[in-house]
Tab-separated table of C-alpha atoms in Angstrom:
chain	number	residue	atom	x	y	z
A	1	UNK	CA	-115.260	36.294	135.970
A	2	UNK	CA	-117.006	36.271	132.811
A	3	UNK	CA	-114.992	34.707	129.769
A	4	UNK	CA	-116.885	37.409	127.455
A	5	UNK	CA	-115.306	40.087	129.174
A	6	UNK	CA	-111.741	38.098	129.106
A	7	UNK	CA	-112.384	37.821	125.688
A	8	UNK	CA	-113.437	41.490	124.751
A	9	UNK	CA	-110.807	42.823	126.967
A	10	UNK	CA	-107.829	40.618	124.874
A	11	UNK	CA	-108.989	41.444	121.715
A	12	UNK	CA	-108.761	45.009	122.767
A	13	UNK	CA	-104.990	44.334	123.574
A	14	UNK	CA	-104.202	41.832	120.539
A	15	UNK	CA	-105.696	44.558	117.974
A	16	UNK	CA	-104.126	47.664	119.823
A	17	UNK	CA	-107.729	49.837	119.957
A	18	UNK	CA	-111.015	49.274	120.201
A	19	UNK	CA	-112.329	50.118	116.627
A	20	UNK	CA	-110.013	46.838	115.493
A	21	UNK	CA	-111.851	44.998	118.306
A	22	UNK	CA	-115.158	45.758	117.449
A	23	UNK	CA	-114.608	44.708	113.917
A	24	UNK	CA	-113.226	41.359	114.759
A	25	UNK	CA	-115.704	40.920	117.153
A	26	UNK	CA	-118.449	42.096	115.249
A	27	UNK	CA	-119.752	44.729	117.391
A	28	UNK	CA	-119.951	48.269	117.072
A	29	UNK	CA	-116.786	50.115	119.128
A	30	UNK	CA	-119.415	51.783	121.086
A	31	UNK	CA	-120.102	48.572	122.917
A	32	UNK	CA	-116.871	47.344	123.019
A	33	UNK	CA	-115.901	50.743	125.240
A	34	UNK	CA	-118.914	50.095	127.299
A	35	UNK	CA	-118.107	46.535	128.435
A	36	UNK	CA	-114.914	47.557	129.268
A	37	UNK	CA	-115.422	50.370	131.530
A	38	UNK	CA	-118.280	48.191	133.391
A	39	UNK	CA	-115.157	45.465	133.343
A	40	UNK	CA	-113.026	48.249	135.370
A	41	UNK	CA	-115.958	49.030	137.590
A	42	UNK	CA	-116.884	45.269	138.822
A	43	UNK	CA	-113.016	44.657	138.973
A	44	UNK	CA	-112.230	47.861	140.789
A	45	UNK	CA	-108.859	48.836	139.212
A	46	UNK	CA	-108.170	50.745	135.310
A	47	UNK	CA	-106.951	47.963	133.097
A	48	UNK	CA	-105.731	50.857	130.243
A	49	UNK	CA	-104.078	54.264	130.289
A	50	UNK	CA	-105.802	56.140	127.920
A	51	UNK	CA	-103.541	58.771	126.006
A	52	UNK	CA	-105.213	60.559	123.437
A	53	UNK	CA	-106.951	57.532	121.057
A	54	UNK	CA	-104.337	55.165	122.096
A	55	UNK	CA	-104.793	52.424	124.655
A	56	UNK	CA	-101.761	50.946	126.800
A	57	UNK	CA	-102.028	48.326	129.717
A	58	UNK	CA	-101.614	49.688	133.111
A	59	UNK	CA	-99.811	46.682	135.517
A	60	UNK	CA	-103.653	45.380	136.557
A	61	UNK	CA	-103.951	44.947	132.829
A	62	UNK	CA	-100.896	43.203	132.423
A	63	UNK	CA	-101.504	40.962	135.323
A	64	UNK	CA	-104.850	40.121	133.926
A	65	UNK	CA	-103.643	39.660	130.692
A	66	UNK	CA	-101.721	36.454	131.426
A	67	UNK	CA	-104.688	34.862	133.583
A	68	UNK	CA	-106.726	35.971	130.587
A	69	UNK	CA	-104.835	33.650	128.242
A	70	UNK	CA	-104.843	30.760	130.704
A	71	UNK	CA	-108.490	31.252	130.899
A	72	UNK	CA	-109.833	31.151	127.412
A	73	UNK	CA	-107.332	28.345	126.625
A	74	UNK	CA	-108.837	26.479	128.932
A	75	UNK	CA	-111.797	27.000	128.026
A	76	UNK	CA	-111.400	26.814	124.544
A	77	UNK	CA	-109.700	22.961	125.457
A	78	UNK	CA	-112.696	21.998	126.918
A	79	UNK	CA	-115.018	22.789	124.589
A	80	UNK	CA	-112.717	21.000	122.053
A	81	UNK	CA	-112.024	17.838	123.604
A	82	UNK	CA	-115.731	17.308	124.971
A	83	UNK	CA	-117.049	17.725	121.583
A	84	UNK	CA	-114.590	15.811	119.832
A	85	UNK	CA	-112.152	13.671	121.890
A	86	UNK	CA	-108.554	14.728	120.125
A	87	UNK	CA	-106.143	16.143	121.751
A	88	UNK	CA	-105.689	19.715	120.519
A	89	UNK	CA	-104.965	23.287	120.830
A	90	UNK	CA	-101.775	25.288	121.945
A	91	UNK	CA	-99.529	24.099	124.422
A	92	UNK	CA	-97.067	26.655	125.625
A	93	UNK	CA	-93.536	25.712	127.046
A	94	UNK	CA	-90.471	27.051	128.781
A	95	UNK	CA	-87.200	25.135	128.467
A	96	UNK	CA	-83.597	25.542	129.335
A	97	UNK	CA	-81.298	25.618	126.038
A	98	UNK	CA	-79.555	23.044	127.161
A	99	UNK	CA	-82.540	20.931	127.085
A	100	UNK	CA	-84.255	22.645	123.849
A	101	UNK	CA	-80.830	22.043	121.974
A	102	UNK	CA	-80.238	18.313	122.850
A	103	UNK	CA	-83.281	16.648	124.498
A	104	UNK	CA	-86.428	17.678	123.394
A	105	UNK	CA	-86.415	17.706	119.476
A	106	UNK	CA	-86.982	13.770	119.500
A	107	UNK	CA	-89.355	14.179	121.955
A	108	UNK	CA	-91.179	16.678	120.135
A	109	UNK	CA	-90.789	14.685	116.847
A	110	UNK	CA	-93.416	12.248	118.458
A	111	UNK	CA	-95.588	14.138	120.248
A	112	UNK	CA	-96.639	16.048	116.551
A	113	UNK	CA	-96.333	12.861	114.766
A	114	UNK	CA	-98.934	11.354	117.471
A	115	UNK	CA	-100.240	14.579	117.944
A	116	UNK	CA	-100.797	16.933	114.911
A	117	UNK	CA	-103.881	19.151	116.134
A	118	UNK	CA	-101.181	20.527	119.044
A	119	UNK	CA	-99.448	23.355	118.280
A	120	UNK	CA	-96.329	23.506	120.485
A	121	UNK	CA	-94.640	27.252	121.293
A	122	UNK	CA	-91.370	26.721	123.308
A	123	UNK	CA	-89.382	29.480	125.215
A	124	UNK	CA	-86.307	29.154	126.103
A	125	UNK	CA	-84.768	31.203	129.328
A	126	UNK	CA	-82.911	30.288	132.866
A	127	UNK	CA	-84.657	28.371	135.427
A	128	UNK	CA	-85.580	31.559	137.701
A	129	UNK	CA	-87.402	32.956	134.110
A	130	UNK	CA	-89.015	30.332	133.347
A	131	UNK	CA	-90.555	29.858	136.876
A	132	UNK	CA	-91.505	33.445	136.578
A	133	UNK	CA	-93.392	33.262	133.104
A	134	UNK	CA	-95.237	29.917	134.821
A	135	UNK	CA	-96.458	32.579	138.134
A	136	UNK	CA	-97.574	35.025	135.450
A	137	UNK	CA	-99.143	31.831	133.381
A	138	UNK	CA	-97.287	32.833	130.004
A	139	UNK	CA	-96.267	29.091	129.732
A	140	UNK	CA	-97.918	26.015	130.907
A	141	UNK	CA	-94.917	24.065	131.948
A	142	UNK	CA	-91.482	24.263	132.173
A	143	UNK	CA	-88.181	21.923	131.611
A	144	UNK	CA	-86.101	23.591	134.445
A	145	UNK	CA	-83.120	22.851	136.521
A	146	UNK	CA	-82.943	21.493	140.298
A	147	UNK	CA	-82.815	23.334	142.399
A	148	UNK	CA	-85.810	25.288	142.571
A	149	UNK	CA	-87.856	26.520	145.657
A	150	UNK	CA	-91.380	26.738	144.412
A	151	UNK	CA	-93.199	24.249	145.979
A	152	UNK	CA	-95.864	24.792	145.049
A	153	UNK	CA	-95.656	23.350	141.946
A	154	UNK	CA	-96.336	19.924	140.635
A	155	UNK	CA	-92.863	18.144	138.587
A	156	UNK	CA	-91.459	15.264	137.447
A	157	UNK	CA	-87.716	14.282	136.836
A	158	UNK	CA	-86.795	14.014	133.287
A	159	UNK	CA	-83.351	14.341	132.089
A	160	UNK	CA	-80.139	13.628	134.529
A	161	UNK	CA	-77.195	16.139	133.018
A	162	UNK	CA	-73.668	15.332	133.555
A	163	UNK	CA	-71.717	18.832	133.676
A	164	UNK	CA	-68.115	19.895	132.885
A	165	UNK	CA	-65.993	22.663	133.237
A	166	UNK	CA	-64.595	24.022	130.048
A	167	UNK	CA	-62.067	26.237	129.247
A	168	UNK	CA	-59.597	27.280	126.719
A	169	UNK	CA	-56.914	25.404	125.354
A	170	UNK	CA	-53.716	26.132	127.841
A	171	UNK	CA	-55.562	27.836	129.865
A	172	UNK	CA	-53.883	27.979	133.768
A	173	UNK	CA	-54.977	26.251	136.689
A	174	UNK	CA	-58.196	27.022	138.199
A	175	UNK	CA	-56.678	28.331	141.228
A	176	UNK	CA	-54.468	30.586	139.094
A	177	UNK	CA	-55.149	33.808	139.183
A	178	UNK	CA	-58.313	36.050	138.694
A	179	UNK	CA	-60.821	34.582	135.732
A	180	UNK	CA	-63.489	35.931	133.784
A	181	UNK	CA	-66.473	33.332	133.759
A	182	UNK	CA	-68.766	32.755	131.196
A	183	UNK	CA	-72.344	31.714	131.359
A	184	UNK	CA	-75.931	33.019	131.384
A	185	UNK	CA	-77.799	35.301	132.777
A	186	UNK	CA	-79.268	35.836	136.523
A	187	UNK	CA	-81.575	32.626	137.231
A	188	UNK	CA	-78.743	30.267	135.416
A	189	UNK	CA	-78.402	26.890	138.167
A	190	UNK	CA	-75.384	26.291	136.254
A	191	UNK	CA	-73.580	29.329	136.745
A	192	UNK	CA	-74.195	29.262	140.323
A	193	UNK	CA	-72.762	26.008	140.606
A	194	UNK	CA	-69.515	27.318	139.078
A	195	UNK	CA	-69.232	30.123	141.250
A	196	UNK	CA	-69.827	27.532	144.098
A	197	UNK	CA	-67.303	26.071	143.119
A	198	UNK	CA	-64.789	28.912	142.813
A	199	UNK	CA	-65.709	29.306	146.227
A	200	UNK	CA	-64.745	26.020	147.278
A	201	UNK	CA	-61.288	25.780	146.169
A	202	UNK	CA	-60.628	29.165	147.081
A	203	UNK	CA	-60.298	30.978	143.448
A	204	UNK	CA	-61.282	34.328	142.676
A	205	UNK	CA	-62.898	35.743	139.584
A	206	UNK	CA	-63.088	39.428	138.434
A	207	UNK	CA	-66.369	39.194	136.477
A	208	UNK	CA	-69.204	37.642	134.831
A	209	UNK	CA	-69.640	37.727	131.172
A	210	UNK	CA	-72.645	36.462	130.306
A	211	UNK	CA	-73.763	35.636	127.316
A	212	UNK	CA	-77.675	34.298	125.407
A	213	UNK	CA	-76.836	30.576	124.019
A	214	UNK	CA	-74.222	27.494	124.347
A	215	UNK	CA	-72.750	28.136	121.598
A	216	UNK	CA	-71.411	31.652	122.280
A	217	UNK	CA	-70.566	30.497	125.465
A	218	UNK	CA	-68.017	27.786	124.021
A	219	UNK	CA	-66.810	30.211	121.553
A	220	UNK	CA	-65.891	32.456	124.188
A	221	UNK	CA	-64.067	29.711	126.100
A	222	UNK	CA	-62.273	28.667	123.424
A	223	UNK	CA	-60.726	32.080	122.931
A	224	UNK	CA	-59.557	32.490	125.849
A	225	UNK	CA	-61.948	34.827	127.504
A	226	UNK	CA	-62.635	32.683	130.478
A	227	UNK	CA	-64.190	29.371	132.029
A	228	UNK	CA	-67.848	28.077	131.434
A	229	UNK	CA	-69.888	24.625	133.124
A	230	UNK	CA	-71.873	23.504	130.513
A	231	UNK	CA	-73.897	19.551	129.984
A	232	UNK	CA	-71.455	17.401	128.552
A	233	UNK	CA	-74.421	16.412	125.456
A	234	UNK	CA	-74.353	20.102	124.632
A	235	UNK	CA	-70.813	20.193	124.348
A	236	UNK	CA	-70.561	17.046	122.160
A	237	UNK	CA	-73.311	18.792	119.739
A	238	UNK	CA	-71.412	22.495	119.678
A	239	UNK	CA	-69.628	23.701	116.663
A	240	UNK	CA	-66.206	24.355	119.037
A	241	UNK	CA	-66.154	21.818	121.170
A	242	UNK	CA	-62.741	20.423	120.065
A	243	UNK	CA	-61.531	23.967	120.632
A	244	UNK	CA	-61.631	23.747	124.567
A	245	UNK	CA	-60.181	21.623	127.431
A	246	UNK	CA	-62.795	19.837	129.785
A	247	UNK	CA	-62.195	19.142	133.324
A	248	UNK	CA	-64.344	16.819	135.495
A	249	UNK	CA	-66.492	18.650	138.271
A	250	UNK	CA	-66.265	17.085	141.699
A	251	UNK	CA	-69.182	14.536	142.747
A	252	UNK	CA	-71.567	16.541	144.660
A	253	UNK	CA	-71.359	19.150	141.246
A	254	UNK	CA	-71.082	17.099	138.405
A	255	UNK	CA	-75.195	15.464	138.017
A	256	UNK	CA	-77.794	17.471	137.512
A	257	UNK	CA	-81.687	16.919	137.042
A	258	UNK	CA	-83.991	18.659	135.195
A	259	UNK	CA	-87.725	18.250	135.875
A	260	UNK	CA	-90.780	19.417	134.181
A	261	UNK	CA	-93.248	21.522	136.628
A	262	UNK	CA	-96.218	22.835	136.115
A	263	UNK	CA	-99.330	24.465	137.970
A	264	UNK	CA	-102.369	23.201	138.749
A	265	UNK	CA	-103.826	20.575	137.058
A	266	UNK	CA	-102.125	19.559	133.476
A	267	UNK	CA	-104.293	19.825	130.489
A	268	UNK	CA	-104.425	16.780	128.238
A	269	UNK	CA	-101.687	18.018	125.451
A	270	UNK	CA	-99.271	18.297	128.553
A	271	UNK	CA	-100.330	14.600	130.196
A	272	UNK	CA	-99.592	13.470	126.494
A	273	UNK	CA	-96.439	15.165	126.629
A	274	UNK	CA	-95.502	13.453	129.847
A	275	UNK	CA	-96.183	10.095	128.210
A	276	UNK	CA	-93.441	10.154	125.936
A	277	UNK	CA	-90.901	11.602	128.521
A	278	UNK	CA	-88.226	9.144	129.622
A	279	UNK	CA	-89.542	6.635	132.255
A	280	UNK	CA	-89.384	8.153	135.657
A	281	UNK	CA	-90.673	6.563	138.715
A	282	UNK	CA	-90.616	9.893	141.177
A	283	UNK	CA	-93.169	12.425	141.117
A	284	UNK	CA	-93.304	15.485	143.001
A	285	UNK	CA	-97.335	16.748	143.557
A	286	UNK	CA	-98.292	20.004	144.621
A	287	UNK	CA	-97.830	20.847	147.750
């Protein structure tokens, strides 16, 4: 696949039109249309719907889209760290809140103080989004929870979470009664630990409310609306967190790891990244 074409074809999305992607490519829009039809011929499929003088991404274009960025950013890498030798360039993340909010800023601290030709862009989402942004290569790597199933992926431990249950001050029994509990969205490890839980000791809840950070989530708890696990660090650190009652979680609940995976091979702002991650002896290669 030729990186011109990669190249003409995101500019074309970037600028919304081709007449803004010849000018910041420096060709005239006639060629610009040109390369991309012969694009869609050699690769078989339409990569826009054309409506009127607007362009929009049919799903081939949005699947190409995301190798497209992978592709010139490699590229673009290379070329940068053969002619110079510093470590530079963007280095796209995914992260669970819970790590964003209370493990990673020191982290990050010294990677850009080490570091200061890396820009860093960090996502934060559930597990189950972040492994899908990795398949669609919207993020290089990801700080997500065990336990995943793609095993195809490379990893390596990095934090070790202790969890709680929290809930509001007063609140009855776990066993008491229907409960509303609180947590993230789909793809949360956390929330299905809770309802595996529930399960255990035979309690019954009538729904899920789920809400986008921590710190609604303890808010929530504390007034009463339900019960929430969260990592004991993140509790410490939120605003409410003398507002609710914390319970321990049995054994087999109560640790959990989160690892940092990745596809392929890493590119040298990510194996400087792993250098300043806590000390791990474990690693996990693609299978």
């Amino acid at each position: 696949m030729d990186l011109d074409d990669l190249d003409i074809f995101r500019c074309v999305v970037r600028e919304g039109g081709v007449t803004r992607a010849a000018a910041m490519l420096h060709r005239v829009p006639s060629n610009v249309t040109t390369r991309i039809k012969q694009f869609e011929a050699r690769l078989g499929v339409a990569l826009f719907r054309r409506q009127g003088r607007s362009l929009t991404l049919t799903e081939a274009g949005r699947t190409l889209l995301g190798h497209a960025e992978a592709l010139l950013q490699m590229a673009d890498l290379a070329e940068q760290e053969l002619r110079s030798g510093v470590v530079r360039g963007v280095l796209r993340l995914g992260s669970l809140e819970s790590a964003a909010g209370a493990r990673l800023p020191p982290i990050l601290s010294a990677f850009h103080a080490q570091f200061p030709d890396v820009t860093i862009e960090l996502q934060t989402g559930t597990t189950r989004a972040m492994l899908r942004q990795l398949e669609r290569f919207e993020i290089e790597a990801a700080f997500v929870s065990e336990p995943f199933d793609r095993t195809s992926l490379s990893s390596v431990p990095v934090f070790d979470e202790e969890l709680v249950l929290i809930t509001g001050r007063n609140a009855p029994g776990i066993g008491t009664g229907r409960r509303t509990l609180v947590a993230f969205p789909h793809g949360c490890s956390y929330r299905q630990r809770l309802i595996e839980w529930l399960a255990e000791e035979g309690a019954s809840y009538d729904r899920v409310l789920e809400m986008s950070s921590y710190h609604a989530i303890v808010a929530c708890v504390a007034a009463g609306t339900g019960m929430a696990i969260v990592p004991a660090e993140v509790l410490d650190h939120a605003v409410m967190s003398t507002a609710v009652e914390r319970h321990p979680l049995p054994a087999h609940l109560r640790r959990n790891r989160t690892r940092l995976v990745w596809s392929g091979e890493a590119s040298a702002a990510l194996r400087a990244l792993m250098a300043l991650l806590p000390d791990r002896a474990e690693t996990r290669p693609a299978a």
